[in-house]
XYZ file of C-alpha atoms in Angstrom:
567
model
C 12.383 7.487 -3.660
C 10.480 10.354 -4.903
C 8.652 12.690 -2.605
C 6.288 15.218 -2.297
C 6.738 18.734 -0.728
C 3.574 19.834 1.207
C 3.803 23.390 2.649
C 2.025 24.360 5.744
C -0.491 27.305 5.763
C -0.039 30.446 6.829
C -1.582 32.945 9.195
C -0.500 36.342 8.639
C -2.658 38.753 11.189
C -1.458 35.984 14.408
C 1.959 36.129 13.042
C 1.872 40.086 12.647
C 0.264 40.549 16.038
C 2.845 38.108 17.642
C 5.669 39.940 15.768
C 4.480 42.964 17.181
C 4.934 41.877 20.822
C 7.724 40.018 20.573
C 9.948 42.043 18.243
C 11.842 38.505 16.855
C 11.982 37.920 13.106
C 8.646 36.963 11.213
C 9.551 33.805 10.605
C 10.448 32.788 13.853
C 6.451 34.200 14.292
C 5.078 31.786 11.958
C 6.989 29.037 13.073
C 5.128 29.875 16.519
C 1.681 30.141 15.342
C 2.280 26.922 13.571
C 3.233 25.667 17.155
C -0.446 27.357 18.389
C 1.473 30.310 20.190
C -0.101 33.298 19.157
C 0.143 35.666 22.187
C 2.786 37.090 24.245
C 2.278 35.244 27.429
C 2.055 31.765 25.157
C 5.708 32.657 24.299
C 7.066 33.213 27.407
C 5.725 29.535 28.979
C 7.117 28.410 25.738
C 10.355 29.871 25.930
C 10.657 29.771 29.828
C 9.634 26.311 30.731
C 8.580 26.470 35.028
C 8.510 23.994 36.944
C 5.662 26.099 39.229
C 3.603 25.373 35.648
C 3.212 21.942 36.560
C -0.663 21.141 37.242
C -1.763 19.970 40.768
C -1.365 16.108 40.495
C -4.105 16.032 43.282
C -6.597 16.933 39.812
C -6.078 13.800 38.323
C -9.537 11.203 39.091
C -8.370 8.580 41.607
C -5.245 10.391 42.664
C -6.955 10.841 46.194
C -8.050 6.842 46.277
C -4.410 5.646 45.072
C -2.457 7.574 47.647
C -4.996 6.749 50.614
C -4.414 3.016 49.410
C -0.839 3.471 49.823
C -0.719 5.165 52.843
C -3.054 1.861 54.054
C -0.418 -0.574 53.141
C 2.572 1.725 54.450
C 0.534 1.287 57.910
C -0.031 -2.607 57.319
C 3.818 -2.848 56.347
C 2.222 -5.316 53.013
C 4.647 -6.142 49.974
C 3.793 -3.933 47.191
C 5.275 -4.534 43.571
C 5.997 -2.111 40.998
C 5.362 -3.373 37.661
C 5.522 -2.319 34.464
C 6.103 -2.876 30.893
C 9.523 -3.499 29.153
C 9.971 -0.920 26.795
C 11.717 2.711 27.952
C 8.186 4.270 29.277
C 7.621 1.214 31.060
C 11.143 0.362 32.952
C 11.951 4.694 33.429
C 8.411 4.596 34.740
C 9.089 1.467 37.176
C 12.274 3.108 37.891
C 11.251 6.748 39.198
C 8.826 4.907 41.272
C 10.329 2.081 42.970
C 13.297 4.659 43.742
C 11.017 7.251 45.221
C 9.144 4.676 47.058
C 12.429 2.555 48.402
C 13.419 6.114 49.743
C 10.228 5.919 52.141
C 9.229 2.536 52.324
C 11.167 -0.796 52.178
C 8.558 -3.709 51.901
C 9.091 -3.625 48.035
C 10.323 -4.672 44.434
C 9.732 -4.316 40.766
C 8.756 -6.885 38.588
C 8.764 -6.745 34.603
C 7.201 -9.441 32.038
C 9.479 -10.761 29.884
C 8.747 -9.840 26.162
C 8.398 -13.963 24.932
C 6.982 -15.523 27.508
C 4.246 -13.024 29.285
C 3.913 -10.656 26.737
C 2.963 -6.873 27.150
C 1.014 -6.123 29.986
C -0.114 -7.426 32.697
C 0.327 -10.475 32.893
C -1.379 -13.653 34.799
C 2.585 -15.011 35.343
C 3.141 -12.236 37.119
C -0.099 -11.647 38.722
C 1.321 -15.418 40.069
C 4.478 -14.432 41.533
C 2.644 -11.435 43.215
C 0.562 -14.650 45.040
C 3.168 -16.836 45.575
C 5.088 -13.888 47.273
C 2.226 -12.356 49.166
C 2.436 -9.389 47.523
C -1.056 -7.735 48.413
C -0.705 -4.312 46.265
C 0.648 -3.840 42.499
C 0.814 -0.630 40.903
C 1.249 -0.789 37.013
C 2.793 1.112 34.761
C 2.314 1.944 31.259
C -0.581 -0.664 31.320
C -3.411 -2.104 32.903
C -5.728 -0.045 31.517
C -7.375 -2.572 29.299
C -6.286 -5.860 31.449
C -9.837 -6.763 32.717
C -9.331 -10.174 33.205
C -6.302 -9.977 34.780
C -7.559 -6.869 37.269
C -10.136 -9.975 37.779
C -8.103 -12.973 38.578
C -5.630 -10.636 40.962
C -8.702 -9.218 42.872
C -9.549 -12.996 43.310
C -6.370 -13.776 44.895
C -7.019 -10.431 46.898
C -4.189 -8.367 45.132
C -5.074 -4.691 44.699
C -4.453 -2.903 41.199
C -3.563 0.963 41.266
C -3.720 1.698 37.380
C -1.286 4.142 36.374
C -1.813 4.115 32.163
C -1.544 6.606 29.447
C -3.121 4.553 26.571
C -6.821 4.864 25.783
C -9.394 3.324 27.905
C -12.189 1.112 26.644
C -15.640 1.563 28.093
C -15.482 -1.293 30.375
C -12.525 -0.009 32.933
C -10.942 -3.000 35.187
C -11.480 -2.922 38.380
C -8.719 -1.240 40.658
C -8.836 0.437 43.911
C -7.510 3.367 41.017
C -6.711 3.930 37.935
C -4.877 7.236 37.113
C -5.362 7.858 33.237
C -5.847 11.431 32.318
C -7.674 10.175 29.200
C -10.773 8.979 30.825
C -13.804 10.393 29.924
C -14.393 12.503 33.523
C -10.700 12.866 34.293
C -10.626 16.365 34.876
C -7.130 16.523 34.932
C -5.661 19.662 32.652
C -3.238 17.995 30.450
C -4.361 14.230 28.182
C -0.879 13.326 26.747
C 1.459 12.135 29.705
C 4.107 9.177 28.958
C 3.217 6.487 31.357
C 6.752 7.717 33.442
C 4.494 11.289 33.830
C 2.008 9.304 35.420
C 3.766 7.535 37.331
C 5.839 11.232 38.043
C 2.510 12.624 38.773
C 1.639 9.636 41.542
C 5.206 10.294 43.697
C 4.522 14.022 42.974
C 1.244 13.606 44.926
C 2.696 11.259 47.099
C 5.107 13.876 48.469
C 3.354 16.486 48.879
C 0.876 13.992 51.511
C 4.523 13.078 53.367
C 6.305 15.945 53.275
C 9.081 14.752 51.373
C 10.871 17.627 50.029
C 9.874 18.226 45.792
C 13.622 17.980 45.157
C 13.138 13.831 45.775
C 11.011 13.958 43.251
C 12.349 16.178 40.847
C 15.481 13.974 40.638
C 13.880 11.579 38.467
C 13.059 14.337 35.834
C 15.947 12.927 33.389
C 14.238 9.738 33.480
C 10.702 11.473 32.959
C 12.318 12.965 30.092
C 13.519 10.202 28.560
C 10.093 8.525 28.763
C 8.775 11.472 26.540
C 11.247 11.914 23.796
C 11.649 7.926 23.700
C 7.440 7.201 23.746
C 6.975 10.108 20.784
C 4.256 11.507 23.262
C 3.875 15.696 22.207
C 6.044 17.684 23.053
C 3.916 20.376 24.768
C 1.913 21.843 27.485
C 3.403 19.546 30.447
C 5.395 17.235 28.649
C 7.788 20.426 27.317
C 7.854 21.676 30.777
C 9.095 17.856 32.034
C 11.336 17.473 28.955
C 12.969 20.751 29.360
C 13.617 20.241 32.818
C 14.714 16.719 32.573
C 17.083 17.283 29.223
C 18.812 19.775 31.511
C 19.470 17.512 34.333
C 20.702 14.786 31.793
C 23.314 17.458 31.015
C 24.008 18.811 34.390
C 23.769 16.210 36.743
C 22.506 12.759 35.456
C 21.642 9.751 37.473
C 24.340 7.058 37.458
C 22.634 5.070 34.566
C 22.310 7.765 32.275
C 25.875 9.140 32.647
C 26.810 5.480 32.010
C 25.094 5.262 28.830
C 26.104 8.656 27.911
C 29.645 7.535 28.549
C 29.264 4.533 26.187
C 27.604 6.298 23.522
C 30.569 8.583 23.405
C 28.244 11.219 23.409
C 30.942 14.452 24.008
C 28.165 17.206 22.931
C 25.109 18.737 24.759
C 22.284 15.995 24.471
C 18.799 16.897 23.301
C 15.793 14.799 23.108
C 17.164 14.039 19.629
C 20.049 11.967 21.296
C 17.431 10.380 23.689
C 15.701 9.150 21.278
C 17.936 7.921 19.141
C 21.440 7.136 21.568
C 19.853 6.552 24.755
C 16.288 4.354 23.741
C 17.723 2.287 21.493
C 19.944 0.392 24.920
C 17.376 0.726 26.928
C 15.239 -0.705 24.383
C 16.913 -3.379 23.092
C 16.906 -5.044 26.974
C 13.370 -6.087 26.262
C 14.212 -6.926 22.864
C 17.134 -9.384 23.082
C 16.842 -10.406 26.716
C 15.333 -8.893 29.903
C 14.304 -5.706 30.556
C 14.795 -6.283 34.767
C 18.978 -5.123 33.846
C 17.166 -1.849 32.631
C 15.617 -0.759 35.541
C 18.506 -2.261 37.304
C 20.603 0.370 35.421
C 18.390 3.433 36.462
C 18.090 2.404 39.943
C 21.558 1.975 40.625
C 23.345 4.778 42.798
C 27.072 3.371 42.173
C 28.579 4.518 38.755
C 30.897 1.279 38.523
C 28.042 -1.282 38.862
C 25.397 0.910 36.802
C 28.159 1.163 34.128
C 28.134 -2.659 33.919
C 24.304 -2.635 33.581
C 24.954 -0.046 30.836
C 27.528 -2.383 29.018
C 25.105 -5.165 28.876
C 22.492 -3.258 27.318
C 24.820 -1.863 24.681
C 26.135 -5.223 23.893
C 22.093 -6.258 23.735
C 21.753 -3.332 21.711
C 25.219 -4.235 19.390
C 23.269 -7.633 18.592
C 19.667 -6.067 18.144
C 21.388 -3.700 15.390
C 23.003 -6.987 13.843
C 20.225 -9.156 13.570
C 18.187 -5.927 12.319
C 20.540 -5.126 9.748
C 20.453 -8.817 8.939
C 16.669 -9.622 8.326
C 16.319 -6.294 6.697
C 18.937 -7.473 3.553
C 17.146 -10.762 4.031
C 13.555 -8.968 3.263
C 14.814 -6.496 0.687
C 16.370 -9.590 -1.510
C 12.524 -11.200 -1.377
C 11.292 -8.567 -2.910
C 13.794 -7.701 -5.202
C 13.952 -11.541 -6.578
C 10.034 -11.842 -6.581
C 8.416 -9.780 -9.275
C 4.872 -10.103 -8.381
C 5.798 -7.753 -4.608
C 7.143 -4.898 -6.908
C 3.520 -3.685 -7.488
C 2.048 -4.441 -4.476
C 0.314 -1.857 -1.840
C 1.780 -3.827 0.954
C 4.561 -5.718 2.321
C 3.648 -8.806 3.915
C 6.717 -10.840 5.062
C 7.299 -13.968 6.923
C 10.363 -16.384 7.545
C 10.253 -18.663 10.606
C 13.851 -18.010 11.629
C 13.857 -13.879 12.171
C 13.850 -12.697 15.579
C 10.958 -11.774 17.119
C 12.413 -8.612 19.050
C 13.262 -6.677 15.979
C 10.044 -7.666 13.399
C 8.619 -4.177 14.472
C 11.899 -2.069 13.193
C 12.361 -4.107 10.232
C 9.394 -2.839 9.254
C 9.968 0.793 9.848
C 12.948 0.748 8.127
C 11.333 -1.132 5.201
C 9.176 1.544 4.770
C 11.772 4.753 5.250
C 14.603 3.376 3.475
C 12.768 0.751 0.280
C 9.173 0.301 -0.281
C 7.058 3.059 1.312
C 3.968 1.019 1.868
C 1.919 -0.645 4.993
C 4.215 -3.276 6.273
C 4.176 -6.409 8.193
C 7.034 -8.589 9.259
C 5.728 -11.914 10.563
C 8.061 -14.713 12.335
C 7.798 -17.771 13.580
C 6.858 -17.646 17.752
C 6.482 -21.308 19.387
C 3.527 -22.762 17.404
C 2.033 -19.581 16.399
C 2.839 -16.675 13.696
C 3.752 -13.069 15.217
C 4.377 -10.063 13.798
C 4.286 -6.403 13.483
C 2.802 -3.996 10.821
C 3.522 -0.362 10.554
C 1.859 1.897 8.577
C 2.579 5.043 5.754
C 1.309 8.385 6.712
C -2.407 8.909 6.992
C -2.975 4.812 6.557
C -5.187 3.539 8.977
C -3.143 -0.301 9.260
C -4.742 -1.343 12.630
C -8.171 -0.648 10.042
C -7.078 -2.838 7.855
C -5.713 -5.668 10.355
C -9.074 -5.513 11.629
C -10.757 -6.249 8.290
C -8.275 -9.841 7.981
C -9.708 -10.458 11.771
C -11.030 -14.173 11.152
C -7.704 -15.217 9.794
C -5.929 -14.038 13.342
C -5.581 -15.499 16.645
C -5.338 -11.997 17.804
C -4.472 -8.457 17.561
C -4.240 -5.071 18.540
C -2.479 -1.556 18.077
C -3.564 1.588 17.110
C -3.503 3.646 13.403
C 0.316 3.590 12.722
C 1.242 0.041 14.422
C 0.310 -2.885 14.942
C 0.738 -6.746 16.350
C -0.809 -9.653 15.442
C -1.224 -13.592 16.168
C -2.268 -16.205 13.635
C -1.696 -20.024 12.384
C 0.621 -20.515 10.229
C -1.339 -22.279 7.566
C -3.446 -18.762 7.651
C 0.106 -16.857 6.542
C -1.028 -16.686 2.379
C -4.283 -15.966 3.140
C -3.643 -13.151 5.265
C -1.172 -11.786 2.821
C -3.382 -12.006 0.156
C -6.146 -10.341 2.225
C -4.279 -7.378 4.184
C -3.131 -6.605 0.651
C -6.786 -6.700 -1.072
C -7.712 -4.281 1.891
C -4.872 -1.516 1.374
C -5.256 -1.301 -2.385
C -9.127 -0.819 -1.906
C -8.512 1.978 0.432
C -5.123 3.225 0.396
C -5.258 6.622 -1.573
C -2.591 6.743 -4.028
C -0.954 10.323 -2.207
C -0.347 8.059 0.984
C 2.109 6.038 -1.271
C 4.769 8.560 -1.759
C 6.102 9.862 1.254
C 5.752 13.076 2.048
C 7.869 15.862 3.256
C 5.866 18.606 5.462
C 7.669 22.275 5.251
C 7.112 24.906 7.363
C 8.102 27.828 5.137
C 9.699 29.192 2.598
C 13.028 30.982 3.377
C 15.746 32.617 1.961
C 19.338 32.415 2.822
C 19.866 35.802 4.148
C 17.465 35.113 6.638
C 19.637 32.634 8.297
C 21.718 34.568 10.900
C 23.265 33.292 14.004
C 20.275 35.580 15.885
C 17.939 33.655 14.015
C 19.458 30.280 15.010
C 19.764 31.200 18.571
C 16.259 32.235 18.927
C 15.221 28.613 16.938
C 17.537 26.754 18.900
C 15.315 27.346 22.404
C 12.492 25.512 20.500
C 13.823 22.491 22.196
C 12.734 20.149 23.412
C 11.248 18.892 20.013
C 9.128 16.571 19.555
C 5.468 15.916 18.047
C 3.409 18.813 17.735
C 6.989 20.636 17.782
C 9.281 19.032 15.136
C 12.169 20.300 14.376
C 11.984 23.527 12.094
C 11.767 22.612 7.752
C 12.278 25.344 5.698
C 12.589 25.129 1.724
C 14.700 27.514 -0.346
C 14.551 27.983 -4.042
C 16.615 29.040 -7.078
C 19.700 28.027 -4.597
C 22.756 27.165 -7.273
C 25.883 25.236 -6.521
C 29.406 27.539 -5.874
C 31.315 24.774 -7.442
C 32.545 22.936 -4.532
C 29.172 20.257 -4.000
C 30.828 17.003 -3.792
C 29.956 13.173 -3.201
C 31.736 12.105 -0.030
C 32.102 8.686 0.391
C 30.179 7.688 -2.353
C 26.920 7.971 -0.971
C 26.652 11.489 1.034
C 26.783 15.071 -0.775
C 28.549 17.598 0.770
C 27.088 21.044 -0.287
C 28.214 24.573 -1.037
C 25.320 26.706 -2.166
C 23.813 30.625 -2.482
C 20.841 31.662 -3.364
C 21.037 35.455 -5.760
C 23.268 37.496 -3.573
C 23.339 36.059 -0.782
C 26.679 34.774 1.347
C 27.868 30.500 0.409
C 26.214 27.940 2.746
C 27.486 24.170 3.087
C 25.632 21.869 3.369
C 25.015 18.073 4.120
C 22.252 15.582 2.453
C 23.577 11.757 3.482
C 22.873 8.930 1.275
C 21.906 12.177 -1.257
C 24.558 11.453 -3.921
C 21.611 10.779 -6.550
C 21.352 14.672 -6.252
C 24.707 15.243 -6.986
C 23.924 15.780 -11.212
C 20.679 18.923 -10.176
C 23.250 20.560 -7.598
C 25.637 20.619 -10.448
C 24.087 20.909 -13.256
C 24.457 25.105 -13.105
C 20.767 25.272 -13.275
C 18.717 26.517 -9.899
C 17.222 23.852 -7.847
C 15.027 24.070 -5.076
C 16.100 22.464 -1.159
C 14.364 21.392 1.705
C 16.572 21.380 4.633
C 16.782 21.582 8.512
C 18.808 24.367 10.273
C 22.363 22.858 12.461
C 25.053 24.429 14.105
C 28.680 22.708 12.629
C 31.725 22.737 14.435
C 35.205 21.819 12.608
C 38.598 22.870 14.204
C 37.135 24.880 17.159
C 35.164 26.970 14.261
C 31.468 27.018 14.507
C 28.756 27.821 11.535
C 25.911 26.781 10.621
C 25.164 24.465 8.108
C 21.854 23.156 5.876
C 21.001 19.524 6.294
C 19.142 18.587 2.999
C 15.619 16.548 3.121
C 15.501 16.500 -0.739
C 16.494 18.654 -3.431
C 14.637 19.447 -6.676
C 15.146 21.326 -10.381
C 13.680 24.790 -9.949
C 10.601 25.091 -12.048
C-alpha cells in the first residue's frame, strides 16, 4: 500500500531557547515543542509527572450538588447503583467507583447493559431493574450525557441521575440532580479531556476529601484510571499524563488482583507501558462486552482474591481467544468479496453486509479493513434481530459520521462522531445505502485522504541515536494522542549486506547511513522492501526508536514504518 511521508514543521527560536535551558540534544527540543513544551518549567511537569498537579476536583460544575446528593442517601441508607457502559472506560470506571464506595458504604451494586439487548447507554431495561429493586440513586458512567428520555422516565419513577460523562453534550442537558462533564459550556473545570474512569476518579477524589478518607484509597485505583486512558485514546496530556504516569507505575509495582491476572495470562514478562494496555490488556477486557457480558469485567477488577480474579481473567481471555477468531474470520470473508467483485476495486468506500457476521466485532473488521487492504471509509453491516447494524470507520481527515448523516432517510438510526460510527436500517434499504454512502465519499473525499499517510517528526541521522538520546526519549511515556510515539526518517541509509526476509514476510535489517556505526533493524510484513534495501542504492526509512534485548545483550534497534529509493 503506498504511502505518503508528511513532515512536521519546525520551530527553531522555541527549540533554541528550550535547548538553552535544558542542555538535552536539539532534537529531543523539537520533539518537545512539537509536544507544546517550550519553557523550562513545561519540561519539568512533563518529565516529573506530580500527583500534587492534580486540579481541585471540587472545580468541576456540579461536583458540590453530586457529593451533597450522596451524602443524602448515605444518611437515608437508599440503594444506589453504579452503572456504566461495557467497554474498558465504562467497566474500569464502574469499577474504581463501586470499590471506593463499597469501602464506605454497603447499600450498593453495579449494573452494566448488555451490548445486544440494551445497547450503549443508559438504558430503560436497566432504568427497570433500578425500579423493581428500589434503587432510588444511579450514578452513570461514561454516559448519560445525551440520555434525555431516559433521565425522564427514571425521574418519573423517582430515581435520581448523577451524570458522570466525558462525551460532548448537546444543548438540551437531561435532567440530573448532576452531571459532571468538564466539556460543558460553563464547566470551569481546568482540564476538557478526562476518560469517563477520570471522572468518575475525580467524583471519589472529591468524595474523600468531604469524609476524610485517606487519598491513598483513592489513589489505588490509579492502574485502572490508567487503563481507561491509554484504552479510550483520550490525550495523553495535562491530567491524563499525570494519571497515566502514575497509574502505569502502579500496574508495574503493585497491581490490583485483576490486572496482575491478566498480566499473568498475557505472559507479559517486560515492563508494561500504555502500549501493552492498549493493546494486551483492552483487548480482554474488551472483548467481555463483545462476546458475552461485560458484568465478569468489573467482576475481575473488583475482586481482592488473586485465585478467583484469575478465573475472571481466564474467561475474558477465552472471550477474547474467540473475538480474535471470528475477527480473523469475517475479515478473509470481506477481503474475498472484494477481491472476486470487480466493480468494489474502484470504489471510495467499503460497504459490507452478510447476515451471519457477529455483531461484536463489525467495528474492528472495519479498522483492520482499512490498515491492512483498502484504505477507504468503511462499513461492516450484519444482520441484528429484524434490523441491519453496523459500524463505519473512517480514513484520516474523512468526516464518515458527515457522510452517514447525508444517507439519514435510509436509516433507522445513527450516531458517532468524525472517525466512527453506528448505524440502524431495514434491510431492504442495504443497496441503497451502499450506493448512497458511496455517492457521498467520492463527492467529497479529497483524493490525499485515500493514501494513508505517515506523519514524521524529523529528520535524523544515525549518529544521533545514542543510548543518552534514548534514555532521555524513553521518559516521554506515557504516549498517547497529542504525544505519539517519536517518528523520525533517515535518508541515504544503505544495506551492510546482512538485510534479510525472515519468515517470509518480515525484513530483518542491517543498515548505516555515510560513516556512521551498523543499525538492525525490523519492518514486519515489510518483505516487499526487501529488493530497495538491497539493491546497493540509498533508500530513505521511516522508523520508530526500541530498545532490543537478545541473550542478556541490550541495543537499540529501528522499527521501519516504510522505506523508500533515495531521490
Amino acid at each position: 500500500m503506498q504511502k505518503r511521508w508528511t513532515l512536521k514543521k519546525y520551530q527553531p527560536n522555541k527549540e533554541q531557547q528550550l535547548q538553552a535551558a535544558l542542555k538535552i540534544h536539539p532534537l529531543l527540543c523539537r520533539l518537545l515543542v512539537q509536544r507544546g513544551i517550550t519553557k523550562f518549567e513545561e519540561a519539568r511537569h512533563f518529565f516529573r509527572p506530580s500527583l500534587e498537579d492534580l486540579h481541585d476536583p471540587w472545580a468541576m460544575k456540579d461536583m458540590d450538588k453530586a457529593i451533597s446528593r450522596l451524602e443524602e442517601a448515605f444518611f437515608r441508607h437508599e440503594k444506589i447503583l453504579i452503572y456504566g457502559d461495557y467497554d474498558v472506560d465504562g467497566t474500569t470506571a464502574v469499577a474504581t467507583v463501586y470499590g471506593f464506595l463499597k469501602g464506605i458504604y454497603d447499600n450498593i451494586e453495579f449494573y452494566i447493559p448488555h451490548r445486544y439487548r440494551e445497547g450503549y447507554g443508559v438504558s430503560y431495561q436497566g432504568i427497570d431493574y433500578a425500579k423493581d429493586n428500589d434503587f432510588s440513586l444511579v450514578i452513570a458512567l461514561d454516559c448519560g450525557i445525551k440520555s434525555i428520555a431516559h433521565i425522564a422516565y427514571a425521574r418519573e419513577a423517582g430515581i435520581d441521575f448523577i451524570i458522570c460523562d466525558h462525551h460532548l453534550p448537546d444543548a438540551e442537558l437531561p435532567d440530573a440532580v448532576a452531571i459532571l462533564n468538564p466539556k460543558q459550556a460553563d464547566c470551569p473545570y481546568p482540564y476538557k479531556e478526562l476518560s469517563g474512569c477520570g471522572i468518575g476518579f475525580k467524583l471519589i477524589s472529591a468524595l474523600a476529601q468531604k469524609k476524610g478518607v485517606p487519598m491513598q484509597d483513592v489513589y489505588c485505583y490509579l492502574d485502572l484510571v490508567a487503563t481507561s486512558i491509554a484504552a479510550d485514546i483520550v490525550p495523553m496530556t495535562g491530567e491524563n499524563r499525570i494519571l497515566a504516569y502514575h497509574g502505569v507505575k502502579q500496574v508495574n509495582e503493585t497491581p490490583s488482583a485483576g490486572i496482575r491476572a491478566l498480566i499473568q495470562l498475557s505472559n507479559l514478562k517486560e515492563k508494561l507501558t500504555t502500549s501493552n494496555l492498549v493493546f494486551v490488556i483492552a483487548p480482554r477486557v474488551n472483548a467481555a462486552g463483545r462476546m458475552d457480558d461485560a458484568r465478569k469485567a468489573v467482576n475481575l477488577f473488583i475482586e481482592k482474591d488473586f485465585d478467583k480474579a484469575y478465573a475472571f481473567a481466564e474467561m475474558l481471555h477465552g472471550d477474547n481467544l474467540e473475538r480474535k477468531g471470528i475477527d480473523m474470520n469475517i475479515t478473509q470473508e470481506a477481503v474475498s468479496i472484494i477481491q472476486n467483485d470487480i466493480a468494489l476495486h474502484t470504489r471510495k468506500s467499503t460497504v459490507l453486509f452478510q447476515p451471519h457476521w457477529h455483531k461484536g466485532v463489525v467495528g474492528i473488521v472495519a479498522s483492520r479493513l482499512i490498515d491492512k487492504y483498502y484504505y477507504r471509509p468503511t462499513i461492516i453491516l450484519t444482520q441484528s434481530n429484524d434490523k441491519v447494524a453496523g459500524s463505519a470507520r473512517s480514513v484520516s481527515g474523512f468526516n464518515v459520521y458527515e457522510a452517514i448523516h447525508q444517507c439519514k432517510d435510509l436509516l433507522e438510526n445513527y450516531g458517532g462522531h468524525f472517525y466512527a460510527a453506528g448505524m440502524t436500517l431495514k434491510p431492504e434499504n442495504v443497496a441503497a445505502f451502499q450506493q448512497r454512502f458511496e455517492d457521498v465519499v467520492a463527492a467529497t473525499i479529497h483524493p490525499d485522504m485515500l493514501i494513508p499517510e505517515i506523519v514524521i517528526d524529523t529528520e535524523i541521522n544515525l549518529s544521533d541515536l545514542t543510548p543518552s538520546f534514548y534514555n532521555i526519549m524513553r521518559q516521554f511515556e506515557p504516549l498517547g494522542p497529542e504525544n505519539l510515539r517519536p517518528v523520525f526518517l533517515a535518508r541515504n541509509l544503505t544495506d551492510t549486506g546482512y538485510s534479510k526476509i525472515v519468515k517470509e514476510e518480515h525484513l530483518k535489517l542491517s543498515v548505516k547511513q555515510s560513516n556512521s556505526t551498523a543499525f538492525s533493524g525490523i519492518g514486519f510484513f515489510m518483505a516487499d522492501k526487501f529488493d530497495i534495501v538491497t539493491s546497493k542504492k540509498p533508500f530513505d526509512m521511516v522508523f520508530t526508536l526500541e530498545e532490543n534485548e537478545w541473550n542478556g545483550n541490550i541495543s537499540l534497534q529501528l522499527k521501519a514504518i516504510d522505506i523508500l529509493p533515495s531521490r
